[in-house]
Amino acid sequence: QVGQRIDWRRGRAFGGRRSGTGRGGGRSSRRAERRPGRGDAQRPAAAEGDGAGGEPAGTAAVHVRLADAWHPINPDLDWLRDTGLPALRAAARAAGRPRPALAARIRARLSSRDLPPAGRPTGVGSLAQVHDDLARLAEMGAAYVVLDTNPDDPADRRRAEEDWVTLRTIVERAPVTAS
């Protein structure tokens, strides 16, 4: 259902803002591991039969059964293309249901120069690099992309006006594509 959250520990949906268990839930309850060479990016720990989004095995089926869209947060684009989307497609095929739409959330951080590709998070880099990331997401069928200006470290928080400049720059200077 639209607007429902998933309790990943139990693979079930619930409405409202909390699970009602009093023990948390959602992404904060998942194990996470630091990925070498990825800066501050975290990804849920991989398991045998890893599900979509690097989430615990079986959650791809939950996305297919309950969600209208899949919202991977700060996905590595190669992983998304090679692992995440194929897992979601396979779960949809097995359930005889359509694949949920891709609606990724990526960082929105511009630099004045190109950043080295190794370890560069999606949505971080020069304007050309961020536009390339958005084009790759579009090629993968992203219905929506959330551009997230929120920093990894709260100490790095900028004024809202600066975030609006970043978002406006990304959108207004995007290359025009034929549809």
mmCIF file of C-alpha atoms in Angstrom:
data_model
loop_
_atom_site.group_PDB
_atom_site.id
_atom_site.type_symbol
_atom_site.label_atom_id
_atom_site.label_comp_id
_atom_site.label_asym_id
_atom_site.label_seq_id
_atom_site.Cartn_x
_atom_site.Cartn_y
_atom_site.Cartn_z
ATOM 1 C CA GLN A 1 0.000 0.000 0.000
ATOM 2 C CA VAL A 2 1.133 3.523 -0.682
ATOM 3 C CA GLY A 3 2.295 5.201 2.514
ATOM 4 C CA GLN A 4 2.946 1.976 4.416
ATOM 5 C CA ARG A 5 6.292 1.305 6.020
ATOM 6 C CA ILE A 6 7.925 -2.090 6.178
ATOM 7 C CA ASP A 7 9.157 -3.705 9.388
ATOM 8 C CA TRP A 8 12.217 -5.389 7.824
ATOM 9 C CA ARG A 9 12.766 -7.686 10.794
ATOM 10 C CA ARG A 10 9.383 -9.310 10.309
ATOM 11 C CA GLY A 11 8.769 -8.658 6.596
ATOM 12 C CA ARG A 12 5.381 -7.061 7.199
ATOM 13 C CA ALA A 13 3.837 -3.680 6.580
ATOM 14 C CA PHE A 14 2.395 -1.377 9.148
ATOM 15 C CA GLY A 15 0.745 2.024 8.952
ATOM 16 C CA GLY A 16 1.635 5.196 10.766
ATOM 17 C CA ARG A 17 4.961 6.435 11.994
ATOM 18 C CA ARG A 18 5.981 3.566 14.311
ATOM 19 C CA SER A 19 5.766 -0.190 14.306
ATOM 20 C CA GLY A 20 4.049 -0.312 17.678
ATOM 21 C CA THR A 21 6.645 -2.760 18.972
ATOM 22 C CA GLY A 22 8.450 -0.164 21.040
ATOM 23 C CA ARG A 23 11.738 -1.620 19.770
ATOM 24 C CA GLY A 24 12.349 0.533 16.735
ATOM 25 C CA GLY A 25 12.202 -1.057 13.321
ATOM 26 C CA GLY A 26 12.789 0.041 9.770
ATOM 27 C CA ARG A 27 16.294 0.766 8.532
ATOM 28 C CA SER A 28 17.751 1.635 11.926
ATOM 29 C CA SER A 29 17.374 -1.955 13.152
ATOM 30 C CA ARG A 30 19.326 -3.510 10.289
ATOM 31 C CA ARG A 31 22.948 -4.519 10.737
ATOM 32 C CA ALA A 32 25.267 -2.244 8.835
ATOM 33 C CA GLU A 33 28.874 -2.530 7.854
ATOM 34 C CA ARG A 34 31.299 0.051 6.575
ATOM 35 C CA ARG A 35 32.297 -0.577 3.003
ATOM 36 C CA PRO A 36 35.996 -0.034 2.321
ATOM 37 C CA GLY A 37 36.660 2.806 -0.085
ATOM 38 C CA ARG A 38 33.142 4.205 0.150
ATOM 39 C CA GLY A 39 33.774 6.986 2.651
ATOM 40 C CA ASP A 40 30.934 7.290 5.125
ATOM 41 C CA ALA A 41 28.512 5.248 3.020
ATOM 42 C CA GLN A 42 26.950 2.336 4.829
ATOM 43 C CA ARG A 43 25.214 -0.653 3.334
ATOM 44 C CA PRO A 44 23.314 -3.316 5.203
ATOM 45 C CA ALA A 45 25.472 -6.365 5.719
ATOM 46 C CA ALA A 46 25.149 -8.798 2.836
ATOM 47 C CA ALA A 47 23.751 -12.218 3.454
ATOM 48 C CA GLU A 48 23.542 -15.329 1.310
ATOM 49 C CA GLY A 49 20.643 -14.773 -1.078
ATOM 50 C CA ASP A 50 20.846 -11.011 -0.472
ATOM 51 C CA GLY A 51 17.571 -9.246 -1.251
ATOM 52 C CA ALA A 52 16.982 -6.028 -3.158
ATOM 53 C CA GLY A 53 18.734 -3.010 -1.725
ATOM 54 C CA GLY A 54 21.324 -5.072 0.103
ATOM 55 C CA GLU A 55 18.572 -5.790 2.613
ATOM 56 C CA PRO A 56 18.048 -9.127 4.337
ATOM 57 C CA ALA A 57 17.195 -12.009 2.027
ATOM 58 C CA GLY A 58 13.508 -12.159 1.194
ATOM 59 C CA THR A 59 12.818 -8.435 1.320
ATOM 60 C CA ALA A 60 12.700 -8.193 -2.468
ATOM 61 C CA ALA A 61 9.559 -10.327 -2.228
ATOM 62 C CA VAL A 62 8.168 -7.953 0.406
ATOM 63 C CA HIS A 63 8.771 -4.986 -1.900
ATOM 64 C CA VAL A 64 6.986 -6.774 -4.722
ATOM 65 C CA ARG A 65 4.053 -7.807 -2.541
ATOM 66 C CA LEU A 66 3.492 -4.544 -0.646
ATOM 67 C CA ALA A 67 5.166 -1.641 -2.406
ATOM 68 C CA ASP A 68 4.351 0.503 -5.408
ATOM 69 C CA ALA A 69 7.962 1.678 -5.525
ATOM 70 C CA TRP A 70 11.358 0.627 -4.250
ATOM 71 C CA HIS A 71 13.373 3.408 -2.613
ATOM 72 C CA PRO A 72 17.040 2.381 -2.411
ATOM 73 C CA ILE A 73 18.982 4.972 -0.416
ATOM 74 C CA ASN A 74 22.348 6.089 -1.814
ATOM 75 C CA PRO A 75 22.746 2.989 -3.984
ATOM 76 C CA ASP A 76 25.962 2.240 -5.796
ATOM 77 C CA LEU A 77 24.832 2.383 -9.435
ATOM 78 C CA ASP A 78 26.788 -0.687 -10.582
ATOM 79 C CA TRP A 79 25.372 -2.704 -7.674
ATOM 80 C CA LEU A 80 21.879 -1.426 -8.460
ATOM 81 C CA ARG A 81 22.182 -2.447 -12.129
ATOM 82 C CA ASP A 82 23.903 -5.794 -11.538
ATOM 83 C CA THR A 83 22.352 -7.034 -8.271
ATOM 84 C CA GLY A 84 19.526 -4.931 -6.829
ATOM 85 C CA LEU A 85 17.254 -4.585 -9.857
ATOM 86 C CA PRO A 86 17.762 -8.198 -11.026
ATOM 87 C CA ALA A 87 16.774 -9.417 -7.519
ATOM 88 C CA LEU A 88 13.673 -7.244 -7.609
ATOM 89 C CA ARG A 89 12.767 -8.456 -11.132
ATOM 90 C CA ALA A 90 13.233 -12.087 -10.097
ATOM 91 C CA ALA A 91 11.007 -11.631 -7.033
ATOM 92 C CA ALA A 92 8.332 -9.948 -9.158
ATOM 93 C CA ARG A 93 8.491 -12.751 -11.726
ATOM 94 C CA ALA A 94 8.218 -15.398 -8.989
ATOM 95 C CA ALA A 95 5.213 -13.637 -7.467
ATOM 96 C CA GLY A 96 3.568 -13.041 -10.849
ATOM 97 C CA ARG A 97 3.388 -9.331 -10.093
ATOM 98 C CA PRO A 98 4.795 -6.207 -11.742
ATOM 99 C CA ARG A 99 8.152 -4.939 -10.546
ATOM 100 C CA PRO A 100 7.740 -1.938 -8.226
ATOM 101 C CA ALA A 101 8.878 1.368 -9.707
ATOM 102 C CA LEU A 102 12.437 2.493 -8.980
ATOM 103 C CA ALA A 103 12.460 5.707 -6.917
ATOM 104 C CA ALA A 104 16.036 6.137 -5.681
ATOM 105 C CA ARG A 105 17.226 8.589 -3.051
ATOM 106 C CA ILE A 106 20.731 9.916 -3.711
ATOM 107 C CA ARG A 107 23.000 12.517 -2.202
ATOM 108 C CA ALA A 108 23.025 15.941 -3.854
ATOM 109 C CA ARG A 109 26.488 17.384 -3.292
ATOM 110 C CA LEU A 110 28.274 19.378 -5.936
ATOM 111 C CA SER A 111 32.008 19.935 -6.127
ATOM 112 C CA SER A 112 33.841 22.425 -8.295
ATOM 113 C CA ARG A 113 35.783 19.649 -10.054
ATOM 114 C CA ASP A 114 35.376 16.025 -11.087
ATOM 115 C CA LEU A 115 35.976 13.586 -8.257
ATOM 116 C CA PRO A 116 37.870 10.312 -8.822
ATOM 117 C CA PRO A 117 35.425 7.555 -9.797
ATOM 118 C CA ALA A 118 36.751 5.080 -7.220
ATOM 119 C CA GLY A 119 34.705 5.495 -4.074
ATOM 120 C CA ARG A 120 32.601 8.405 -5.396
ATOM 121 C CA PRO A 121 29.078 8.106 -3.959
ATOM 122 C CA THR A 122 26.134 8.485 -6.319
ATOM 123 C CA GLY A 123 25.061 12.134 -6.553
ATOM 124 C CA VAL A 124 28.378 13.538 -5.328
ATOM 125 C CA GLY A 125 30.854 15.257 -7.634
ATOM 126 C CA SER A 126 30.921 17.821 -10.383
ATOM 127 C CA LEU A 127 27.685 18.888 -12.020
ATOM 128 C CA ALA A 128 28.533 16.691 -15.026
ATOM 129 C CA GLN A 129 29.114 13.665 -12.747
ATOM 130 C CA VAL A 130 25.808 14.190 -10.918
ATOM 131 C CA HIS A 131 23.977 14.593 -14.235
ATOM 132 C CA ASP A 132 25.626 11.361 -15.433
ATOM 133 C CA ASP A 133 24.387 9.587 -12.282
ATOM 134 C CA LEU A 134 20.850 10.858 -12.957
ATOM 135 C CA ALA A 135 21.071 9.712 -16.589
ATOM 136 C CA ARG A 136 22.180 6.231 -15.462
ATOM 137 C CA LEU A 137 19.248 6.045 -13.041
ATOM 138 C CA ALA A 138 16.899 7.072 -15.868
ATOM 139 C CA GLU A 139 18.384 4.323 -18.087
ATOM 140 C CA MET A 140 17.616 1.838 -15.286
ATOM 141 C CA GLY A 141 13.993 3.012 -15.320
ATOM 142 C CA ALA A 142 13.909 5.323 -12.305
ATOM 143 C CA ALA A 143 10.432 6.815 -12.082
ATOM 144 C CA TYR A 144 11.592 9.346 -9.488
ATOM 145 C CA VAL A 145 14.847 10.398 -7.860
ATOM 146 C CA VAL A 146 15.004 12.184 -4.511
ATOM 147 C CA LEU A 147 17.968 14.556 -4.319
ATOM 148 C CA ASP A 148 19.057 14.572 -0.676
ATOM 149 C CA THR A 149 21.136 17.524 0.551
ATOM 150 C CA ASN A 150 21.242 16.219 4.118
ATOM 151 C CA PRO A 151 24.875 15.602 5.104
ATOM 152 C CA ASP A 152 26.190 12.367 6.588
ATOM 153 C CA ASP A 153 27.488 14.333 9.584
ATOM 154 C CA PRO A 154 25.116 16.845 11.253
ATOM 155 C CA ALA A 155 28.101 19.128 11.888
ATOM 156 C CA ASP A 156 28.292 19.645 8.108
ATOM 157 C CA ARG A 157 24.696 20.920 7.874
ATOM 158 C CA ARG A 158 24.406 24.006 5.647
ATOM 159 C CA ARG A 159 21.843 26.758 5.567
ATOM 160 C CA ALA A 160 18.674 25.830 3.660
ATOM 161 C CA GLU A 161 19.354 28.582 1.119
ATOM 162 C CA GLU A 162 22.611 26.860 0.129
ATOM 163 C CA ASP A 163 20.766 23.559 -0.336
ATOM 164 C CA TRP A 164 18.222 25.264 -2.583
ATOM 165 C CA VAL A 165 21.053 26.660 -4.728
ATOM 166 C CA THR A 166 22.469 23.131 -5.112
ATOM 167 C CA LEU A 167 19.086 21.668 -6.079
ATOM 168 C CA ARG A 168 18.293 24.539 -8.451
ATOM 169 C CA THR A 169 21.689 24.175 -10.134
ATOM 170 C CA ILE A 170 21.263 20.429 -10.660
ATOM 171 C CA VAL A 171 17.762 20.810 -12.104
ATOM 172 C CA GLU A 172 18.102 23.998 -14.128
ATOM 173 C CA ARG A 173 21.422 23.064 -15.725
ATOM 174 C CA ALA A 174 20.417 19.487 -16.583
ATOM 175 C CA PRO A 175 21.033 18.533 -20.214
ATOM 176 C CA VAL A 176 17.909 18.534 -22.342
ATOM 177 C CA THR A 177 17.017 15.066 -23.568
ATOM 178 C CA ALA A 178 14.599 14.029 -26.285
ATOM 179 C CA SER A 179 11.646 12.071 -24.987
#
